[in-house]
mmCIF file of N, CA and C in Angstrom:
data_model
loop_
_atom_site.group_PDB
_atom_site.id
_atom_site.type_symbol
_atom_site.label_atom_id
_atom_site.label_comp_id
_atom_site.label_asym_id
_atom_site.label_seq_id
_atom_site.Cartn_x
_atom_site.Cartn_y
_atom_site.Cartn_z
ATOM 1 N N UNK I 1 49.096 110.910 61.950
ATOM 2 C CA UNK I 1 49.787 110.495 63.143
ATOM 3 C C UNK I 1 51.272 110.811 62.980
ATOM 4 N N UNK I 2 51.853 111.252 64.057
ATOM 5 C CA UNK I 2 53.244 111.664 64.019
ATOM 6 C C UNK I 2 54.147 110.430 64.098
ATOM 7 N N UNK I 3 55.175 110.371 63.258
ATOM 8 C CA UNK I 3 56.099 109.246 63.222
ATOM 9 C C UNK I 3 57.328 109.575 64.082
ATOM 10 N N UNK I 4 57.664 108.702 65.009
ATOM 11 C CA UNK I 4 58.768 108.969 65.926
ATOM 12 C C UNK I 4 60.050 108.368 65.383
ATOM 13 N N UNK I 5 61.120 109.075 65.545
ATOM 14 C CA UNK I 5 62.443 108.650 65.108
ATOM 15 C C UNK I 5 62.985 107.613 66.101
ATOM 16 N N UNK I 6 63.581 106.529 65.567
ATOM 17 C CA UNK I 6 64.140 105.485 66.414
ATOM 18 C C UNK I 6 65.260 106.040 67.288
ATOM 19 N N UNK I 7 66.109 106.878 66.717
ATOM 20 C CA UNK I 7 67.231 107.462 67.450
ATOM 21 C C UNK I 7 66.740 108.310 68.619
ATOM 22 N N UNK I 8 65.703 109.093 68.391
ATOM 23 C CA UNK I 8 65.150 109.922 69.453
ATOM 24 C C UNK I 8 64.552 109.058 70.563
ATOM 25 N N UNK I 9 63.889 107.974 70.193
ATOM 26 C CA UNK I 9 63.319 107.070 71.193
ATOM 27 C C UNK I 9 64.402 106.426 72.033
ATOM 28 N N UNK I 10 65.469 106.015 71.374
ATOM 29 C CA UNK I 10 66.577 105.385 72.070
ATOM 30 C C UNK I 10 67.241 106.355 73.027
ATOM 31 N N UNK I 11 67.457 107.587 72.600
ATOM 32 C CA UNK I 11 68.070 108.602 73.465
ATOM 33 C C UNK I 11 67.176 108.907 74.663
ATOM 34 N N UNK I 12 65.885 109.015 74.424
ATOM 35 C CA UNK I 12 64.949 109.291 75.514
ATOM 36 C C UNK I 12 64.962 108.163 76.536
ATOM 37 N N UNK I 13 64.960 106.922 76.061
ATOM 38 C CA UNK I 13 64.996 105.774 76.963
ATOM 39 C C UNK I 13 66.298 105.744 77.767
ATOM 40 N N UNK I 14 67.404 106.039 77.109
ATOM 41 C CA UNK I 14 68.696 106.035 77.792
ATOM 42 C C UNK I 14 68.750 107.116 78.864
ATOM 43 N N UNK I 15 68.269 108.317 78.537
ATOM 44 C CA UNK I 15 68.274 109.404 79.516
ATOM 45 C C UNK I 15 67.346 109.110 80.682
ATOM 46 N N UNK I 16 66.193 108.528 80.409
ATOM 47 C CA UNK I 16 65.263 108.184 81.482
ATOM 48 C C UNK I 16 65.878 107.130 82.398
ATOM 49 N N UNK I 17 66.481 106.101 81.817
ATOM 50 C CA UNK I 17 67.129 105.060 82.615
ATOM 51 C C UNK I 17 68.275 105.601 83.438
ATOM 52 N N UNK I 18 69.079 106.464 82.837
ATOM 53 C CA UNK I 18 70.214 107.044 83.554
ATOM 54 C C UNK I 18 69.749 107.916 84.708
ATOM 55 N N UNK I 19 68.677 108.658 84.504
ATOM 56 C CA UNK I 19 68.192 109.520 85.583
ATOM 57 C C UNK I 19 67.621 108.696 86.728
ATOM 58 N N UNK I 20 66.975 107.574 86.410
ATOM 59 C CA UNK I 20 66.432 106.706 87.460
ATOM 60 C C UNK I 20 67.567 106.077 88.255
ATOM 61 N N UNK I 21 68.573 105.558 87.558
ATOM 62 C CA UNK I 21 69.714 104.946 88.226
ATOM 63 C C UNK I 21 70.461 105.986 89.045
ATOM 64 N N UNK I 22 70.676 107.164 88.469
ATOM 65 C CA UNK I 22 71.393 108.224 89.181
ATOM 66 C C UNK I 22 70.661 108.686 90.411
ATOM 67 N N UNK I 23 69.356 108.831 90.317
ATOM 68 C CA UNK I 23 68.558 109.257 91.465
ATOM 69 C C UNK I 23 68.587 108.199 92.549
ATOM 70 N N UNK I 24 68.497 106.938 92.176
ATOM 71 C CA UNK I 24 68.550 105.863 93.155
ATOM 72 C C UNK I 24 69.888 105.816 93.865
ATOM 73 N N UNK I 25 70.971 105.987 93.139
ATOM 74 C CA UNK I 25 72.299 105.971 93.744
ATOM 75 C C UNK I 25 72.491 107.183 94.647
ATOM 76 N N UNK I 26 71.928 108.311 94.233
ATOM 77 C CA UNK I 26 72.076 109.524 95.027
ATOM 78 C C UNK I 26 71.296 109.415 96.331
ATOM 79 N N UNK I 27 70.108 108.847 96.266
ATOM 80 C CA UNK I 27 69.276 108.738 97.461
ATOM 81 C C UNK I 27 69.765 107.636 98.387
ATOM 82 N N UNK I 28 70.579 106.706 97.889
ATOM 83 C CA UNK I 28 71.002 105.541 98.646
ATOM 84 C C UNK I 28 72.435 105.652 99.148
ATOM 85 N N UNK I 29 72.987 106.854 99.204
ATOM 86 C CA UNK I 29 74.381 107.012 99.610
ATOM 87 C C UNK I 29 74.555 106.635 101.071
ATOM 88 N N UNK I 30 75.711 106.000 101.358
ATOM 89 C CA UNK I 30 76.058 105.713 102.736
ATOM 90 C C UNK I 30 76.639 106.975 103.361
ATOM 91 N N UNK I 31 76.420 107.127 104.637
ATOM 92 C CA UNK I 31 76.986 108.283 105.329
ATOM 93 C C UNK I 31 78.456 107.996 105.600
ATOM 94 N N UNK I 32 79.335 108.868 105.180
ATOM 95 C CA UNK I 32 80.760 108.718 105.377
ATOM 96 C C UNK I 32 81.230 109.858 106.264
ATOM 97 N N UNK I 33 81.782 109.505 107.417
ATOM 98 C CA UNK I 33 82.250 110.519 108.339
ATOM 99 C C UNK I 33 83.704 110.274 108.683
ATOM 100 N N UNK I 34 84.364 111.309 109.086
ATOM 101 C CA UNK I 34 85.759 111.197 109.499
ATOM 102 C C UNK I 34 85.815 111.077 111.005
ATOM 103 N N UNK I 35 86.513 110.081 111.500
ATOM 104 C CA UNK I 35 86.683 109.898 112.931
ATOM 105 C C UNK I 35 88.170 109.806 113.215
ATOM 106 N N UNK I 36 88.775 110.830 113.853
ATOM 107 C CA UNK I 36 90.223 110.815 114.078
ATOM 108 C C UNK I 36 90.668 109.727 115.038
ATOM 109 N N UNK I 37 89.762 109.179 115.832
ATOM 110 C CA UNK I 37 90.141 108.141 116.783
ATOM 111 C C UNK I 37 90.296 106.777 116.141
ATOM 112 N N UNK I 38 89.688 106.572 114.984
ATOM 113 C CA UNK I 38 89.798 105.272 114.329
ATOM 114 C C UNK I 38 90.711 105.305 113.115
ATOM 115 N N UNK I 39 91.174 106.465 112.719
ATOM 116 C CA UNK I 39 92.120 106.610 111.611
ATOM 117 C C UNK I 39 91.543 106.081 110.304
ATOM 118 N N UNK I 40 90.220 106.167 110.155
ATOM 119 C CA UNK I 40 89.610 105.754 108.903
ATOM 120 C C UNK I 40 88.571 106.785 108.505
ATOM 121 N N UNK I 41 88.258 106.844 107.226
ATOM 122 C CA UNK I 41 87.376 107.873 106.725
ATOM 123 C C UNK I 41 85.981 107.335 106.476
ATOM 124 N N UNK I 42 85.834 106.081 106.237
ATOM 125 C CA UNK I 42 84.513 105.534 106.010
ATOM 126 C C UNK I 42 84.594 104.176 105.344
ATOM 127 N N UNK I 43 83.449 103.571 105.080
ATOM 128 C CA UNK I 43 83.444 102.221 104.546
ATOM 129 C C UNK I 43 83.954 102.118 103.112
ATOM 130 N N UNK I 44 83.929 103.207 102.369
ATOM 131 C CA UNK I 44 84.323 103.136 100.965
ATOM 132 C C UNK I 44 85.765 103.569 100.717
ATOM 133 N N UNK I 45 86.471 104.002 101.721
ATOM 134 C CA UNK I 45 87.811 104.527 101.532
ATOM 135 C C UNK I 45 88.841 103.443 101.831
ATOM 136 N N UNK I 46 89.841 103.336 100.980
ATOM 137 C CA UNK I 46 90.912 102.376 101.205
ATOM 138 C C UNK I 46 92.121 103.126 101.730
ATOM 139 N N UNK I 47 92.805 102.553 102.685
ATOM 140 C CA UNK I 47 93.970 103.183 103.285
ATOM 141 C C UNK I 47 95.207 102.398 102.872
ATOM 142 N N UNK I 48 95.581 102.450 101.620
ATOM 143 C CA UNK I 48 96.695 101.655 101.134
ATOM 144 C C UNK I 48 98.021 102.237 101.608
ATOM 145 N N UNK I 49 98.870 101.364 102.070
ATOM 146 C CA UNK I 49 100.196 101.789 102.468
ATOM 147 C C UNK I 49 100.274 102.324 103.884
ATOM 148 N N UNK I 50 99.178 102.337 104.622
ATOM 149 C CA UNK I 50 99.193 102.881 105.966
ATOM 150 C C UNK I 50 99.081 101.797 107.019
ATOM 151 N N UNK I 51 99.246 100.552 106.660
ATOM 152 C CA UNK I 51 99.153 99.479 107.630
ATOM 153 C C UNK I 51 97.722 99.269 108.091
ATOM 154 N N UNK I 52 97.573 98.700 109.260
ATOM 155 C CA UNK I 52 96.246 98.438 109.797
ATOM 156 C C UNK I 52 95.718 99.681 110.492
ATOM 157 N N UNK I 53 94.427 99.880 110.446
ATOM 158 C CA UNK I 53 93.847 101.034 111.117
ATOM 159 C C UNK I 53 93.833 100.791 112.617
ATOM 160 N N UNK I 54 93.806 101.848 113.389
ATOM 161 C CA UNK I 54 93.895 101.729 114.836
ATOM 162 C C UNK I 54 92.694 101.018 115.446
ATOM 163 N N UNK I 55 91.522 101.132 114.841
ATOM 164 C CA UNK I 55 90.359 100.490 115.430
ATOM 165 C C UNK I 55 90.372 98.972 115.265
ATOM 166 N N UNK I 56 91.222 98.441 114.389
ATOM 167 C CA UNK I 56 91.314 96.996 114.197
ATOM 168 C C UNK I 56 92.536 96.406 114.881
ATOM 169 N N UNK I 57 93.409 97.234 115.382
ATOM 170 C CA UNK I 57 94.675 96.778 115.938
ATOM 171 C C UNK I 57 94.538 96.292 117.372
ATOM 172 N N UNK I 58 95.670 95.890 117.937
ATOM 173 C CA UNK I 58 95.676 95.396 119.313
ATOM 174 C C UNK I 58 95.523 96.552 120.301
ATOM 175 N N UNK I 59 95.317 96.236 121.569
ATOM 176 C CA UNK I 59 95.204 97.298 122.566
ATOM 177 C C UNK I 59 96.532 98.045 122.725
ATOM 178 N N UNK I 60 96.464 99.196 123.315
ATOM 179 C CA UNK I 60 97.652 100.020 123.498
ATOM 180 C C UNK I 60 98.609 99.362 124.482
ATOM 181 N N UNK I 61 99.916 99.604 124.310
ATOM 182 C CA UNK I 61 100.887 99.038 125.248
ATOM 183 C C UNK I 61 100.702 99.644 126.641
ATOM 184 N N UNK I 62 100.837 98.807 127.662
ATOM 185 C CA UNK I 62 100.589 99.290 129.018
ATOM 186 C C UNK I 62 101.869 99.556 129.796
ATOM 187 N N UNK I 63 102.968 98.910 129.425
ATOM 188 C CA UNK I 63 104.210 99.114 130.170
ATOM 189 C C UNK I 63 105.245 99.807 129.287
ATOM 190 N N UNK I 64 106.232 100.364 129.966
ATOM 191 C CA UNK I 64 107.323 101.036 129.252
ATOM 192 C C UNK I 64 108.100 100.033 128.387
ATOM 193 N N UNK I 65 108.273 98.827 128.877
ATOM 194 C CA UNK I 65 108.986 97.797 128.116
ATOM 195 C C UNK I 65 108.238 97.450 126.829
ATOM 196 N N UNK I 66 106.919 97.336 126.905
ATOM 197 C CA UNK I 66 106.122 97.055 125.707
ATOM 198 C C UNK I 66 106.244 98.203 124.702
ATOM 199 N N UNK I 67 106.179 99.431 125.195
ATOM 200 C CA UNK I 67 106.317 100.581 124.292
ATOM 201 C C UNK I 67 107.685 100.590 123.619
ATOM 202 N N UNK I 68 108.718 100.228 124.384
ATOM 203 C CA UNK I 68 110.073 100.179 123.820
ATOM 204 C C UNK I 68 110.174 99.105 122.726
ATOM 205 N N UNK I 69 109.592 97.931 122.980
ATOM 206 C CA UNK I 69 109.615 96.851 121.991
ATOM 207 C C UNK I 69 108.859 97.256 120.722
ATOM 208 N N UNK I 70 107.702 97.870 120.901
ATOM 209 C CA UNK I 70 106.902 98.267 119.744
ATOM 210 C C UNK I 70 107.601 99.362 118.957
ATOM 211 N N UNK I 71 108.246 100.291 119.648
ATOM 212 C CA UNK I 71 108.997 101.338 118.948
ATOM 213 C C UNK I 71 110.132 100.745 118.122
ATOM 214 N N UNK I 72 110.819 99.737 118.669
ATOM 215 C CA UNK I 72 111.882 99.070 117.916
ATOM 216 C C UNK I 72 111.312 98.358 116.687
ATOM 217 N N UNK I 73 110.184 97.678 116.871
ATOM 218 C CA UNK I 73 109.527 96.998 115.741
ATOM 219 C C UNK I 73 109.157 98.017 114.670
ATOM 220 N N UNK I 74 108.582 99.145 115.075
ATOM 221 C CA UNK I 74 108.175 100.173 114.114
ATOM 222 C C UNK I 74 109.370 100.734 113.348
ATOM 223 N N UNK I 75 110.474 100.967 114.047
ATOM 224 C CA UNK I 75 111.665 101.492 113.364
ATOM 225 C C UNK I 75 112.234 100.488 112.371
ATOM 226 N N UNK I 76 112.287 99.217 112.769
ATOM 227 C CA UNK I 76 112.785 98.181 111.856
ATOM 228 C C UNK I 76 111.885 98.064 110.624
ATOM 229 N N UNK I 77 110.578 98.076 110.849
ATOM 230 C CA UNK I 77 109.627 97.948 109.745
ATOM 231 C C UNK I 77 109.717 99.156 108.822
ATOM 232 N N UNK I 78 109.879 100.352 109.399
ATOM 233 C CA UNK I 78 109.991 101.556 108.577
ATOM 234 C C UNK I 78 111.194 101.454 107.645
ATOM 235 N N UNK I 79 112.320 100.996 108.158
ATOM 236 C CA UNK I 79 113.520 100.849 107.317
ATOM 237 C C UNK I 79 113.284 99.813 106.202
ATOM 238 N N UNK I 80 112.682 98.690 106.556
ATOM 239 C CA UNK I 80 112.401 97.662 105.556
ATOM 240 C C UNK I 80 111.404 98.169 104.513
ATOM 241 N N UNK I 81 110.395 98.898 104.962
ATOM 242 C CA UNK I 81 109.385 99.432 104.046
ATOM 243 C C UNK I 81 110.015 100.450 103.097
ATOM 244 N N UNK I 82 110.880 101.320 103.626
ATOM 245 C CA UNK I 82 111.554 102.304 102.772
ATOM 246 C C UNK I 82 112.419 101.614 101.722
ATOM 247 N N UNK I 83 113.124 100.552 102.129
ATOM 248 C CA UNK I 83 113.968 99.830 101.179
ATOM 249 C C UNK I 83 113.122 99.193 100.070
ATOM 250 N N UNK I 84 111.999 98.588 100.456
ATOM 251 C CA UNK I 84 111.124 97.983 99.453
ATOM 252 C C UNK I 84 110.522 99.041 98.533
ATOM 253 N N UNK I 85 110.111 100.173 99.081
ATOM 254 C CA UNK I 85 109.543 101.238 98.260
ATOM 255 C C UNK I 85 110.589 101.798 97.289
ATOM 256 N N UNK I 86 111.826 101.919 97.748
ATOM 257 C CA UNK I 86 112.887 102.380 96.835
ATOM 258 C C UNK I 86 113.093 101.397 95.692
ATOM 259 N N UNK I 87 113.014 100.108 95.992
ATOM 260 C CA UNK I 87 113.139 99.111 94.925
ATOM 261 C C UNK I 87 111.957 99.188 93.962
ATOM 262 N N UNK I 88 110.755 99.441 94.494
ATOM 263 C CA UNK I 88 109.573 99.594 93.632
ATOM 264 C C UNK I 88 109.746 100.807 92.729
ATOM 265 N N UNK I 89 110.197 101.918 93.302
ATOM 266 C CA UNK I 89 110.393 103.128 92.492
ATOM 267 C C UNK I 89 111.442 102.902 91.405
ATOM 268 N N UNK I 90 112.488 102.163 91.720
ATOM 269 C CA UNK I 90 113.492 101.835 90.709
ATOM 270 C C UNK I 90 112.912 100.986 89.590
ATOM 271 N N UNK I 91 112.094 100.003 89.968
ATOM 272 C CA UNK I 91 111.465 99.149 88.959
ATOM 273 C C UNK I 91 110.470 99.945 88.114
ATOM 274 N N UNK I 92 109.756 100.872 88.736
ATOM 275 C CA UNK I 92 108.826 101.709 87.975
ATOM 276 C C UNK I 92 109.580 102.612 87.004
ATOM 277 N N UNK I 93 110.753 103.051 87.405
ATOM 278 C CA UNK I 93 111.583 103.848 86.499
ATOM 279 C C UNK I 93 112.028 103.013 85.298
ATOM 280 N N UNK I 94 112.409 101.772 85.559
ATOM 281 C CA UNK I 94 112.755 100.864 84.461
ATOM 282 C C UNK I 94 111.560 100.646 83.542
ATOM 283 N N UNK I 95 110.385 100.508 84.142
ATOM 284 C CA UNK I 95 109.169 100.304 83.366
ATOM 285 C C UNK I 95 108.902 101.505 82.463
ATOM 286 N N UNK I 96 109.051 102.695 83.008
ATOM 287 C CA UNK I 96 108.858 103.897 82.206
ATOM 288 C C UNK I 96 109.862 103.956 81.073
ATOM 289 N N UNK I 97 111.113 103.597 81.357
ATOM 290 C CA UNK I 97 112.133 103.573 80.313
ATOM 291 C C UNK I 97 111.790 102.611 79.190
ATOM 292 N N UNK I 98 111.248 101.455 79.554
ATOM 293 C CA UNK I 98 110.842 100.483 78.536
ATOM 294 C C UNK I 98 109.658 100.996 77.722
ATOM 295 N N UNK I 99 108.716 101.663 78.402
ATOM 296 C CA UNK I 99 107.521 102.128 77.709
ATOM 297 C C UNK I 99 107.810 103.256 76.722
ATOM 298 N N UNK I 100 108.788 104.092 77.019
ATOM 299 C CA UNK I 100 109.062 105.214 76.125
ATOM 300 C C UNK I 100 110.180 104.921 75.126
ATOM 301 N N UNK I 101 110.747 103.724 75.208
ATOM 302 C CA UNK I 101 111.824 103.394 74.270
ATOM 303 C C UNK I 101 111.261 103.218 72.858
ATOM 304 N N UNK I 102 112.125 103.377 71.872
ATOM 305 C CA UNK I 102 111.695 103.252 70.483
ATOM 306 C C UNK I 102 111.265 101.827 70.145
ATOM 307 N N UNK I 103 111.997 100.850 70.655
ATOM 308 C CA UNK I 103 111.645 99.452 70.418
ATOM 309 C C UNK I 103 111.164 98.846 71.726
ATOM 310 N N UNK I 104 109.862 98.696 71.833
ATOM 311 C CA UNK I 104 109.271 98.182 73.058
ATOM 312 C C UNK I 104 109.473 96.679 73.151
ATOM 313 N N UNK I 105 109.932 96.208 74.313
ATOM 314 C CA UNK I 105 110.172 94.792 74.544
ATOM 315 C C UNK I 105 109.100 94.287 75.517
ATOM 316 N N UNK I 106 108.108 93.571 74.993
ATOM 317 C CA UNK I 106 106.994 93.110 75.816
ATOM 318 C C UNK I 106 107.443 92.125 76.889
ATOM 319 N N UNK I 107 108.431 91.293 76.584
ATOM 320 C CA UNK I 107 108.925 90.335 77.580
ATOM 321 C C UNK I 107 109.560 91.072 78.756
ATOM 322 N N UNK I 108 110.324 92.108 78.469
ATOM 323 C CA UNK I 108 110.950 92.889 79.542
ATOM 324 C C UNK I 108 109.891 93.623 80.366
ATOM 325 N N UNK I 109 108.839 94.118 79.707
ATOM 326 C CA UNK I 109 107.753 94.775 80.436
ATOM 327 C C UNK I 109 107.077 93.797 81.391
ATOM 328 N N UNK I 110 106.850 92.583 80.944
ATOM 329 C CA UNK I 110 106.219 91.573 81.796
ATOM 330 C C UNK I 110 107.095 91.244 83.000
ATOM 331 N N UNK I 111 108.400 91.130 82.770
ATOM 332 C CA UNK I 111 109.318 90.828 83.872
ATOM 333 C C UNK I 111 109.307 91.956 84.904
ATOM 334 N N UNK I 112 109.297 93.192 84.440
ATOM 335 C CA UNK I 112 109.292 94.329 85.366
ATOM 336 C C UNK I 112 107.971 94.371 86.142
ATOM 337 N N UNK I 113 106.863 94.112 85.465
ATOM 338 C CA UNK I 113 105.569 94.078 86.159
ATOM 339 C C UNK I 113 105.559 92.998 87.237
ATOM 340 N N UNK I 114 106.093 91.825 86.925
ATOM 341 C CA UNK I 114 106.152 90.752 87.914
ATOM 342 C C UNK I 114 107.032 91.142 89.098
ATOM 343 N N UNK I 115 108.124 91.834 88.815
ATOM 344 C CA UNK I 115 109.024 92.283 89.877
ATOM 345 C C UNK I 115 108.309 93.267 90.803
ATOM 346 N N UNK I 116 107.569 94.213 90.230
ATOM 347 C CA UNK I 116 106.831 95.187 91.038
ATOM 348 C C UNK I 116 105.760 94.487 91.864
ATOM 349 N N UNK I 117 105.062 93.535 91.267
ATOM 350 C CA UNK I 117 104.026 92.789 92.000
ATOM 351 C C UNK I 117 104.629 92.022 93.170
ATOM 352 N N UNK I 118 105.779 91.401 92.946
ATOM 353 C CA UNK I 118 106.440 90.649 94.018
ATOM 354 C C UNK I 118 106.871 91.576 95.151
ATOM 355 N N UNK I 119 107.324 92.773 94.808
ATOM 356 C CA UNK I 119 107.722 93.727 95.844
ATOM 357 C C UNK I 119 106.517 94.191 96.666
ATOM 358 N N UNK I 120 105.378 94.403 95.990
ATOM 359 C CA UNK I 120 104.176 94.786 96.732
ATOM 360 C C UNK I 120 103.727 93.655 97.648
ATOM 361 N N UNK I 121 103.864 92.421 97.209
ATOM 362 C CA UNK I 121 103.525 91.284 98.071
ATOM 363 C C UNK I 121 104.436 91.238 99.290
ATOM 364 N N UNK I 122 105.707 91.589 99.107
ATOM 365 C CA UNK I 122 106.627 91.632 100.241
ATOM 366 C C UNK I 122 106.195 92.693 101.250
ATOM 367 N N UNK I 123 105.683 93.822 100.751
ATOM 368 C CA UNK I 123 105.198 94.859 101.660
ATOM 369 C C UNK I 123 103.973 94.360 102.430
ATOM 370 N N UNK I 124 103.076 93.648 101.760
ATOM 371 C CA UNK I 124 101.909 93.075 102.443
ATOM 372 C C UNK I 124 102.338 92.072 103.505
ATOM 373 N N UNK I 125 103.286 91.208 103.167
ATOM 374 C CA UNK I 125 103.796 90.237 104.134
ATOM 375 C C UNK I 125 104.457 90.940 105.316
ATOM 376 N N UNK I 126 105.178 92.011 105.044
ATOM 377 C CA UNK I 126 105.819 92.785 106.102
ATOM 378 C C UNK I 126 104.783 93.338 107.068
ATOM 379 N N UNK I 127 103.682 93.841 106.526
ATOM 380 C CA UNK I 127 102.611 94.378 107.367
ATOM 381 C C UNK I 127 101.989 93.287 108.237
ATOM 382 N N UNK I 128 101.750 92.127 107.652
ATOM 383 C CA UNK I 128 101.163 91.019 108.421
ATOM 384 C C UNK I 128 102.116 90.524 109.508
ATOM 385 N N UNK I 129 103.396 90.397 109.173
ATOM 386 C CA UNK I 129 104.383 89.954 110.157
ATOM 387 C C UNK I 129 104.550 90.977 111.270
ATOM 388 N N UNK I 130 104.460 92.247 110.923
ATOM 389 C CA UNK I 130 104.571 93.306 111.923
ATOM 390 C C UNK I 130 103.437 93.190 112.932
ATOM 391 N N UNK I 131 102.236 92.948 112.433
ATOM 392 C CA UNK I 131 101.098 92.816 113.342
ATOM 393 C C UNK I 131 101.307 91.646 114.294
ATOM 394 N N UNK I 132 101.862 90.548 113.784
ATOM 395 C CA UNK I 132 102.137 89.394 114.646
ATOM 396 C C UNK I 132 103.176 89.739 115.702
ATOM 397 N N UNK I 133 104.223 90.468 115.312
ATOM 398 C CA UNK I 133 105.265 90.859 116.264
ATOM 399 C C UNK I 133 104.715 91.778 117.345
ATOM 400 N N UNK I 134 103.868 92.723 116.958
ATOM 401 C CA UNK I 134 103.279 93.643 117.932
ATOM 402 C C UNK I 134 102.365 92.872 118.877
ATOM 403 N N UNK I 135 101.566 91.964 118.329
ATOM 404 C CA UNK I 135 100.698 91.137 119.182
ATOM 405 C C UNK I 135 101.521 90.331 120.183
ATOM 406 N N UNK I 136 102.646 89.774 119.720
ATOM 407 C CA UNK I 136 103.504 89.002 120.597
ATOM 408 C C UNK I 136 104.116 89.895 121.678
ATOM 409 N N UNK I 137 104.521 91.103 121.311
ATOM 410 C CA UNK I 137 105.098 92.019 122.298
ATOM 411 C C UNK I 137 104.071 92.430 123.343
ATOM 412 N N UNK I 138 102.807 92.567 122.931
ATOM 413 C CA UNK I 138 101.775 92.963 123.879
ATOM 414 C C UNK I 138 101.314 91.806 124.749
ATOM 415 N N UNK I 139 101.434 90.583 124.246
ATOM 416 C CA UNK I 139 100.987 89.435 125.042
ATOM 417 C C UNK I 139 102.010 89.060 126.106
ATOM 418 N N UNK I 140 103.270 89.429 125.913
ATOM 419 C CA UNK I 140 104.324 89.153 126.907
ATOM 420 C C UNK I 140 104.325 90.279 127.931
ATOM 421 N N UNK I 141 103.902 89.983 129.113
ATOM 422 C CA UNK I 141 103.848 91.047 130.128
ATOM 423 C C UNK I 141 104.882 90.852 131.178
#
């Protein structure tokens, strides 16, 4: 009777399991399509930094006054977003400087990471507040 190697059995089992899992995942893929009217690519794609997608947002402005208010809101938000992004880029530069320095300071790295996290939270808050402002501008007719 032929004696089977444990290593060969283990490899065979691993390959068989991987092929079953891979085939199941391949056959179970969700259909992902691009729709230019909704500004989203599909259920698995994240749109970070682009605000809310158009299909989830409020209805389009109907009057010239509403469009003017929304344009002002967008310009103000763009300036605030650019300022926050510049601060994030500056903090990331500091982080890189700390990481490549000869004597790494873990406390300083933690402080910079917290600073970057706080700035990203400010961007999230800005996006939420912007949506509220746009909703308010559209509700006032």
